[in-house]
Amino acid sequence: MKRKVPLAVTVLLLVLAVASCVFGVSRGELKTVYRKAATVCLECIGIG
Amino acid sequence: MKDRFALLRKAVQLGWGLLTNAHITGFVKGTIYQGPLKNFCVPGMNCYSCPGALGACPIGAMQSLFDARRRKFAFSVVGYLAALGLLVGRFICGWLCLFGLIQELLYKIPLPKLKVPKKIDRVLRYLKYAVLLILVFLLPFFWRSELGVGEPFFCKYLCPVGTLEGGVPLVLLQEQLKSAAGFLFRWKFALMALVLLSSVYIHRPFCKYLCPLGAFYALFQKVSVLRLKLDGEKCVSCGKCEKTCPMGVAVTRDPNSAECIRCGACVRACPAGALRFGSGAKKPGLNKNEKMNIREE
């Protein structure tokens, strides 16, 4: 069964995804992720 | 051979689950890991408030970045998840998700299994996309509370993973949290119990109907690098692949369906070797007599 979408399109999207990731990291998103992940998330555990 | 493959998948699922939840002291002290690994998201559903969790939950991280107070897009997490989806699609669901494994183990309990009627099943499968769009993207991005802050709607009101992996152990281990647990905790506990109970009767119900992460990866299933290949010349139309598929995928019609978690059950079940992963060299098909023999078996 042949690919309906050429591999080149997948590779292009992959490049965009990686670029998006790098851009996000460069503007300090990891800090926000860490701040949320390193403290008990009260919403997640059902407290508030 | 078949059992060896199934065992390998279980070993990978379990090994990954243990590796990413290796902060054992957290389960003793009722605390969570606060080291540098928490900067990074794991690929599957794994609450970052689980005492053992070493990484961050991608769905929780996405919502905290969307926080309506700032209304910033979660470029890093969306890009990271999109890259994973483009590489392997829902392979993550089948191999690297601890909550998926928990549901599979519950399904092994020898009790009568429930078959959801096709019409209802088809409609319910779209629910996870609504959860992704409304509870993970739109509401955390646009809705502000009276205090002007956003909320992680999916985590707060729906996620059974957070309740099971974070809520239950922390409430049991911390007196302060136990006394603070009120209606919201009871609501989330009931939802978790419902998901776990239905997992005994339905194969991976959370993954099929509610998981926003599975929905996100599913968007890339048809364009991902890793694919399920069906060799039409080898296929004898015996239907064994579809009977075996735990996710109810019509394998021969749509081998890269958004519902496939790439567990490989169909590849193992195919007597003609017509299904395989990746894009290896094409092997010659079977002749008419060989196909007839397999059909008769």
Tab-separated table of C-alpha atoms in Angstrom:
chain	number	residue	atom	x	y	z
A	1	MET	CA	0.000	0.000	0.000
A	2	LYS	CA	1.570	3.278	-1.138
A	3	ARG	CA	1.828	6.405	1.007
A	4	LYS	CA	-0.926	8.878	0.239
A	5	VAL	CA	1.225	11.693	1.562
A	6	PRO	CA	4.804	11.762	0.226
A	7	LEU	CA	7.607	11.277	2.720
A	8	ALA	CA	8.951	14.709	1.771
A	9	VAL	CA	5.815	16.314	3.259
A	10	THR	CA	6.355	14.378	6.480
A	11	VAL	CA	9.973	15.525	6.603
A	12	LEU	CA	8.915	19.132	6.005
A	13	LEU	CA	6.354	18.924	8.819
A	14	LEU	CA	8.987	17.339	11.018
A	15	VAL	CA	11.328	20.267	10.398
A	16	LEU	CA	8.502	22.681	11.309
A	17	ALA	CA	7.742	20.718	14.481
A	18	VAL	CA	11.378	20.752	15.582
A	19	ALA	CA	11.618	24.483	14.759
A	20	SER	CA	8.495	25.120	16.854
A	21	CYS	CA	10.039	23.172	19.719
A	22	VAL	CA	13.328	25.088	19.486
A	23	PHE	CA	11.474	28.432	19.313
A	24	GLY	CA	9.439	27.546	22.392
A	25	VAL	CA	12.518	26.527	24.346
A	26	SER	CA	14.360	29.701	23.267
A	27	ARG	CA	11.632	31.893	24.721
A	28	GLY	CA	11.832	30.203	28.092
A	29	GLU	CA	8.887	27.812	28.009
A	30	LEU	CA	10.860	25.150	29.871
A	31	LYS	CA	10.832	27.363	32.965
A	32	THR	CA	7.032	27.419	32.960
A	33	VAL	CA	6.920	23.655	32.433
A	34	TYR	CA	9.368	23.089	35.281
A	35	ARG	CA	7.540	25.458	37.639
A	36	LYS	CA	4.310	23.549	37.086
A	37	ALA	CA	5.842	20.071	37.115
A	38	ALA	CA	8.059	20.476	40.177
A	39	THR	CA	5.265	21.526	42.536
A	40	VAL	CA	2.242	19.419	43.410
A	41	CYS	CA	-0.436	20.285	40.850
A	42	LEU	CA	-3.534	20.669	43.022
A	43	GLU	CA	-5.887	20.672	40.026
A	44	CYS	CA	-4.389	17.430	38.712
A	45	ILE	CA	-4.841	15.563	41.983
A	46	GLY	CA	-8.357	16.883	42.529
A	47	ILE	CA	-7.810	19.314	45.383
A	48	GLY	CA	-8.529	22.597	43.671
B	1	MET	CA	7.284	-16.497	18.572
B	2	LYS	CA	3.901	-14.780	18.998
B	3	ASP	CA	4.188	-14.845	22.751
B	4	ARG	CA	7.720	-13.538	22.600
B	5	PHE	CA	6.586	-10.431	20.710
B	6	ALA	CA	3.702	-9.803	23.118
B	7	LEU	CA	6.083	-10.262	26.029
B	8	LEU	CA	8.554	-7.839	24.481
B	9	ARG	CA	5.840	-5.180	24.227
B	10	LYS	CA	4.739	-5.739	27.800
B	11	ALA	CA	8.382	-5.552	28.938
B	12	VAL	CA	8.888	-2.270	27.080
B	13	GLN	CA	5.648	-0.815	28.505
B	14	LEU	CA	6.509	-1.888	32.038
B	15	GLY	CA	10.184	-0.954	31.763
B	16	TRP	CA	9.308	2.493	30.448
B	17	GLY	CA	6.688	2.988	33.133
B	18	LEU	CA	9.156	2.073	35.872
B	19	LEU	CA	11.999	4.083	34.365
B	20	THR	CA	9.929	7.270	34.131
B	21	ASN	CA	8.506	6.770	37.635
B	22	ALA	CA	11.707	5.812	39.406
B	23	HIS	CA	11.539	8.415	42.205
B	24	ILE	CA	10.781	5.695	44.721
B	25	THR	CA	11.350	7.849	47.825
B	26	GLY	CA	8.388	9.982	46.729
B	27	PHE	CA	6.042	7.064	47.422
B	28	VAL	CA	7.470	6.744	50.927
B	29	LYS	CA	7.594	10.407	51.886
B	30	GLY	CA	4.584	11.639	49.913
B	31	THR	CA	6.646	14.148	47.951
B	32	ILE	CA	7.351	14.644	44.259
B	33	TYR	CA	10.624	14.760	42.298
B	34	GLN	CA	11.933	18.291	41.747
B	35	GLY	CA	15.117	17.655	39.773
B	36	PRO	CA	16.071	18.962	36.314
B	37	LEU	CA	14.337	16.155	34.408
B	38	LYS	CA	11.037	17.838	35.262
B	39	ASN	CA	11.871	20.391	32.551
B	40	PHE	CA	11.054	17.741	29.957
B	41	CYS	CA	7.845	15.996	29.013
B	42	VAL	CA	7.469	12.246	28.777
B	43	PRO	CA	5.799	11.069	25.550
B	44	GLY	CA	2.824	9.302	27.206
B	45	MET	CA	0.172	10.171	29.786
B	46	ASN	CA	1.975	10.360	33.137
B	47	CYS	CA	0.941	12.855	35.801
B	48	TYR	CA	3.785	15.063	37.000
B	49	SER	CA	2.300	15.008	40.474
B	50	CYS	CA	2.830	11.274	40.718
B	51	PRO	CA	5.350	10.831	43.580
B	52	GLY	CA	7.494	8.675	41.311
B	53	ALA	CA	7.348	10.783	38.133
B	54	LEU	CA	10.691	11.993	36.813
B	55	GLY	CA	9.313	13.938	33.840
B	56	ALA	CA	6.480	16.331	33.062
B	57	CYS	CA	3.066	15.392	31.643
B	58	PRO	CA	2.793	16.784	28.077
B	59	ILE	CA	-0.934	17.532	28.350
B	60	GLY	CA	-0.526	19.297	31.711
B	61	ALA	CA	2.516	21.200	30.441
B	62	MET	CA	0.613	22.320	27.344
B	63	GLN	CA	-2.249	23.695	29.431
B	64	SER	CA	0.046	25.507	31.832
B	65	LEU	CA	1.781	27.182	28.884
B	66	PHE	CA	-1.563	28.178	27.373
B	67	ASP	CA	-2.508	29.871	30.659
B	68	ALA	CA	-5.220	32.377	29.750
B	69	ARG	CA	-3.547	35.119	31.813
B	70	ARG	CA	-0.738	35.361	29.265
B	71	ARG	CA	-2.358	33.658	26.263
B	72	LYS	CA	0.866	32.317	24.877
B	73	PHE	CA	0.999	29.371	22.532
B	74	ALA	CA	2.774	26.237	23.781
B	75	PHE	CA	5.303	26.076	20.941
B	76	SER	CA	7.754	23.742	22.661
B	77	VAL	CA	5.275	21.080	23.783
B	78	VAL	CA	3.144	21.197	20.630
B	79	GLY	CA	6.307	20.987	18.498
B	80	TYR	CA	7.689	18.132	20.594
B	81	LEU	CA	4.479	16.121	20.441
B	82	ALA	CA	4.038	16.836	16.729
B	83	ALA	CA	7.579	15.611	16.061
B	84	LEU	CA	6.886	12.386	17.967
B	85	GLY	CA	3.584	11.957	16.138
B	86	LEU	CA	5.261	12.532	12.777
B	87	LEU	CA	7.927	9.965	13.568
B	88	VAL	CA	5.911	7.122	15.070
B	89	GLY	CA	2.229	8.164	15.363
B	90	ARG	CA	0.300	6.297	18.047
B	91	PHE	CA	3.128	3.819	18.574
B	92	ILE	CA	3.636	5.858	21.768
B	93	CYS	CA	0.164	4.790	22.952
B	94	GLY	CA	0.862	1.129	22.307
B	95	TRP	CA	4.368	0.954	23.712
B	96	LEU	CA	5.244	3.917	25.945
B	97	CYS	CA	2.140	4.824	27.936
B	98	LEU	CA	1.867	3.622	31.526
B	99	PHE	CA	-1.849	4.323	31.740
B	100	GLY	CA	-2.365	2.295	28.559
B	101	LEU	CA	-0.558	-0.610	30.215
B	102	ILE	CA	-2.701	-0.317	33.352
B	103	GLN	CA	-5.856	-0.529	31.241
B	104	GLU	CA	-4.506	-3.522	29.307
B	105	LEU	CA	-3.704	-5.367	32.523
B	106	LEU	CA	-7.203	-4.692	33.862
B	107	TYR	CA	-8.656	-6.060	30.616
B	108	LYS	CA	-6.833	-9.319	31.298
B	109	ILE	CA	-9.063	-9.974	34.327
B	110	PRO	CA	-11.081	-13.000	33.218
B	111	LEU	CA	-14.579	-11.530	33.219
B	112	PRO	CA	-17.067	-11.337	30.313
B	113	LYS	CA	-16.044	-8.621	27.851
B	114	LEU	CA	-18.345	-5.934	26.538
B	115	LYS	CA	-18.584	-5.143	22.853
B	116	VAL	CA	-19.661	-1.537	22.319
B	117	PRO	CA	-22.191	-1.398	19.430
B	118	LYS	CA	-20.471	-0.137	16.276
B	119	LYS	CA	-22.647	2.951	15.868
B	120	ILE	CA	-22.091	4.115	19.441
B	121	ASP	CA	-18.405	3.211	19.276
B	122	ARG	CA	-17.911	5.242	16.101
B	123	VAL	CA	-19.464	8.357	17.658
B	124	LEU	CA	-17.642	7.963	20.984
B	125	ARG	CA	-14.272	7.760	19.227
B	126	TYR	CA	-14.669	11.418	18.212
B	127	LEU	CA	-15.052	12.429	21.849
B	128	LYS	CA	-11.289	12.443	22.418
B	129	TYR	CA	-10.855	15.078	19.698
B	130	ALA	CA	-13.469	17.255	21.414
B	131	VAL	CA	-11.624	16.783	24.720
B	132	LEU	CA	-8.363	17.837	23.053
B	133	LEU	CA	-9.874	20.868	21.355
B	134	ILE	CA	-12.113	22.133	24.162
B	135	LEU	CA	-10.499	21.068	27.435
B	136	VAL	CA	-6.830	21.201	26.428
B	137	PHE	CA	-6.678	23.985	23.824
B	138	LEU	CA	-9.645	26.374	23.918
B	139	LEU	CA	-10.677	26.648	27.564
B	140	PRO	CA	-7.172	26.857	29.091
B	141	PHE	CA	-6.251	29.424	26.429
B	142	PHE	CA	-9.313	31.700	26.542
B	143	TRP	CA	-11.191	31.233	29.808
B	144	ARG	CA	-10.084	33.362	32.776
B	145	SER	CA	-11.261	32.872	36.335
B	146	GLU	CA	-12.417	35.782	38.551
B	147	LEU	CA	-8.807	36.130	39.650
B	148	GLY	CA	-7.747	36.511	36.022
B	149	VAL	CA	-5.892	33.219	35.820
B	150	GLY	CA	-6.388	30.282	33.510
B	151	GLU	CA	-7.079	26.707	34.511
B	152	PRO	CA	-5.907	23.322	33.231
B	153	PHE	CA	-9.455	22.150	32.482
B	154	PHE	CA	-8.606	18.632	31.364
B	155	CYS	CA	-6.390	17.956	34.384
B	156	LYS	CA	-8.792	19.562	36.817
B	157	TYR	CA	-12.110	18.072	35.755
B	158	LEU	CA	-11.449	14.931	33.745
B	159	CYS	CA	-7.999	13.346	33.890
B	160	PRO	CA	-8.151	9.961	35.651
B	161	VAL	CA	-4.373	9.582	35.308
B	162	GLY	CA	-3.729	12.472	37.703
B	163	THR	CA	-6.145	11.038	40.241
B	164	LEU	CA	-4.681	7.541	40.060
B	165	GLU	CA	-0.984	8.404	39.898
B	166	GLY	CA	-0.945	11.669	41.855
B	167	GLY	CA	-4.172	12.209	43.771
B	168	VAL	CA	-4.629	8.847	45.470
B	169	PRO	CA	-1.021	8.342	46.689
B	170	LEU	CA	-0.561	11.969	47.780
B	171	VAL	CA	-3.889	12.152	49.607
B	172	LEU	CA	-3.045	8.882	51.350
B	173	LEU	CA	0.436	10.050	52.307
B	174	GLN	CA	-0.172	13.710	53.235
B	175	GLU	CA	-2.576	14.545	56.049
B	176	GLN	CA	-2.893	18.153	54.821
B	177	LEU	CA	-4.067	17.046	51.396
B	178	LYS	CA	-6.399	14.466	52.897
B	179	SER	CA	-8.200	17.143	54.867
B	180	ALA	CA	-8.373	19.412	51.793
B	181	ALA	CA	-9.943	16.752	49.555
B	182	GLY	CA	-13.519	17.767	48.850
B	183	PHE	CA	-16.126	17.554	46.101
B	184	LEU	CA	-13.628	17.905	43.253
B	185	PHE	CA	-11.578	15.001	44.571
B	186	ARG	CA	-14.672	12.844	44.939
B	187	TRP	CA	-15.746	13.752	41.378
B	188	LYS	CA	-12.334	12.897	39.946
B	189	PHE	CA	-12.135	9.742	42.030
B	190	ALA	CA	-15.503	8.598	40.692
B	191	LEU	CA	-14.386	9.268	37.117
B	192	MET	CA	-11.168	7.357	37.700
B	193	ALA	CA	-13.069	4.440	39.206
B	194	LEU	CA	-15.418	4.434	36.201
B	195	VAL	CA	-12.522	4.382	33.734
B	196	LEU	CA	-10.706	1.631	35.614
B	197	LEU	CA	-13.851	-0.435	36.025
B	198	SER	CA	-14.786	-0.117	32.359
B	199	SER	CA	-11.218	-1.141	31.455
B	200	VAL	CA	-12.039	-4.571	32.841
B	201	TYR	CA	-14.812	-4.956	30.261
B	202	ILE	CA	-13.668	-2.786	27.329
B	203	HIS	CA	-10.158	-2.756	25.891
B	204	ARG	CA	-8.446	0.602	26.699
B	205	PRO	CA	-11.640	2.697	26.928
B	206	PHE	CA	-9.788	5.855	27.968
B	207	CYS	CA	-7.493	5.609	24.935
B	208	LYS	CA	-10.383	4.941	22.573
B	209	TYR	CA	-12.788	7.608	23.774
B	210	LEU	CA	-11.200	10.246	26.002
B	211	CYS	CA	-7.432	10.580	25.755
B	212	PRO	CA	-6.435	13.973	24.290
B	213	LEU	CA	-2.838	12.837	23.844
B	214	GLY	CA	-3.922	9.850	21.778
B	215	ALA	CA	-6.122	12.220	19.762
B	216	PHE	CA	-3.149	14.510	19.153
B	217	TYR	CA	-0.899	11.670	17.959
B	218	ALA	CA	-3.764	10.307	15.852
B	219	LEU	CA	-3.690	13.506	13.777
B	220	PHE	CA	-0.289	12.436	12.432
B	221	GLN	CA	-0.985	8.750	11.991
B	222	LYS	CA	-1.466	8.943	8.236
B	223	VAL	CA	1.693	10.942	7.600
B	224	SER	CA	4.061	9.434	10.161
B	225	VAL	CA	7.381	7.896	9.135
B	226	LEU	CA	6.607	4.609	10.910
B	227	ARG	CA	3.743	2.928	9.106
B	228	LEU	CA	1.923	-0.332	8.912
B	229	LYS	CA	2.423	-1.744	5.433
B	230	LEU	CA	-0.074	-4.085	3.846
B	231	ASP	CA	1.147	-6.161	0.925
B	232	GLY	CA	-1.989	-6.661	-1.164
B	233	GLU	CA	-0.368	-9.472	-3.145
B	234	LYS	CA	0.284	-11.500	-0.027
B	235	CYS	CA	-3.021	-10.802	1.727
B	236	VAL	CA	-5.391	-13.777	1.619
B	237	SER	CA	-8.339	-11.831	3.079
B	238	CYS	CA	-8.686	-14.275	5.975
B	239	GLY	CA	-9.702	-11.448	8.326
B	240	LYS	CA	-7.486	-12.689	11.164
B	241	CYS	CA	-5.851	-9.251	11.531
B	242	GLU	CA	-9.187	-7.545	12.108
B	243	LYS	CA	-10.392	-10.195	14.536
B	244	THR	CA	-7.179	-9.828	16.522
B	245	CYS	CA	-7.004	-6.026	16.594
B	246	PRO	CA	-7.845	-4.902	20.153
B	247	MET	CA	-8.651	-1.387	18.954
B	248	GLY	CA	-11.214	-2.592	16.410
B	249	VAL	CA	-9.366	-1.308	13.324
B	250	ALA	CA	-10.352	-2.483	9.837
B	251	VAL	CA	-6.709	-3.308	9.137
B	252	THR	CA	-6.931	-4.303	5.471
B	253	ARG	CA	-9.046	-1.275	4.571
B	254	ASP	CA	-7.140	1.299	6.603
B	255	PRO	CA	-3.880	-0.051	8.036
B	256	ASN	CA	-2.838	3.401	9.249
B	257	SER	CA	-6.135	4.241	10.897
B	258	ALA	CA	-6.139	6.985	13.543
B	259	GLU	CA	-7.314	4.319	16.010
B	260	CYS	CA	-4.331	1.987	15.538
B	261	ILE	CA	-1.917	2.047	18.486
B	262	ARG	CA	0.695	0.043	16.544
B	263	CYS	CA	0.770	-2.749	19.080
B	264	GLY	CA	1.640	-5.203	16.315
B	265	ALA	CA	-1.079	-7.763	17.165
B	266	CYS	CA	-2.235	-7.841	13.532
B	267	VAL	CA	1.322	-8.327	12.233
B	268	ARG	CA	1.663	-11.361	14.492
B	269	ALA	CA	-1.753	-12.716	13.552
B	270	CYS	CA	-1.280	-12.522	9.774
B	271	PRO	CA	-0.606	-16.061	8.492
B	272	ALA	CA	0.630	-14.789	5.117
B	273	GLY	CA	3.111	-12.219	6.394
B	274	ALA	CA	1.266	-9.489	4.511
B	275	LEU	CA	1.575	-6.915	7.283
B	276	ARG	CA	4.742	-5.315	8.539
B	277	PHE	CA	5.990	-2.078	10.058
B	278	GLY	CA	8.214	0.417	8.260
B	279	SER	CA	9.155	0.491	4.623
B	280	GLY	CA	11.413	-2.530	4.054
B	281	ALA	CA	11.980	-4.149	0.679
B	282	LYS	CA	8.917	-5.641	-0.931
B	283	LYS	CA	8.874	-9.427	-0.748
B	284	PRO	CA	7.280	-11.584	-3.485
B	285	GLY	CA	3.600	-12.451	-2.921
B	286	LEU	CA	2.125	-15.942	-2.479
B	287	ASN	CA	0.796	-17.948	-5.407
B	288	LYS	CA	-2.888	-18.906	-5.728
B	289	ASN	CA	-2.467	-22.385	-4.166
B	290	GLU	CA	-0.586	-21.055	-1.146
B	291	LYS	CA	-3.321	-18.443	-0.586
B	292	MET	CA	-6.013	-21.154	-0.791
B	293	ASN	CA	-4.150	-23.302	1.730
B	294	ILE	CA	-3.957	-20.466	4.240
B	295	ARG	CA	-7.662	-19.609	3.777
B	296	GLU	CA	-8.631	-23.241	4.397
B	297	GLU	CA	-6.560	-23.356	7.592
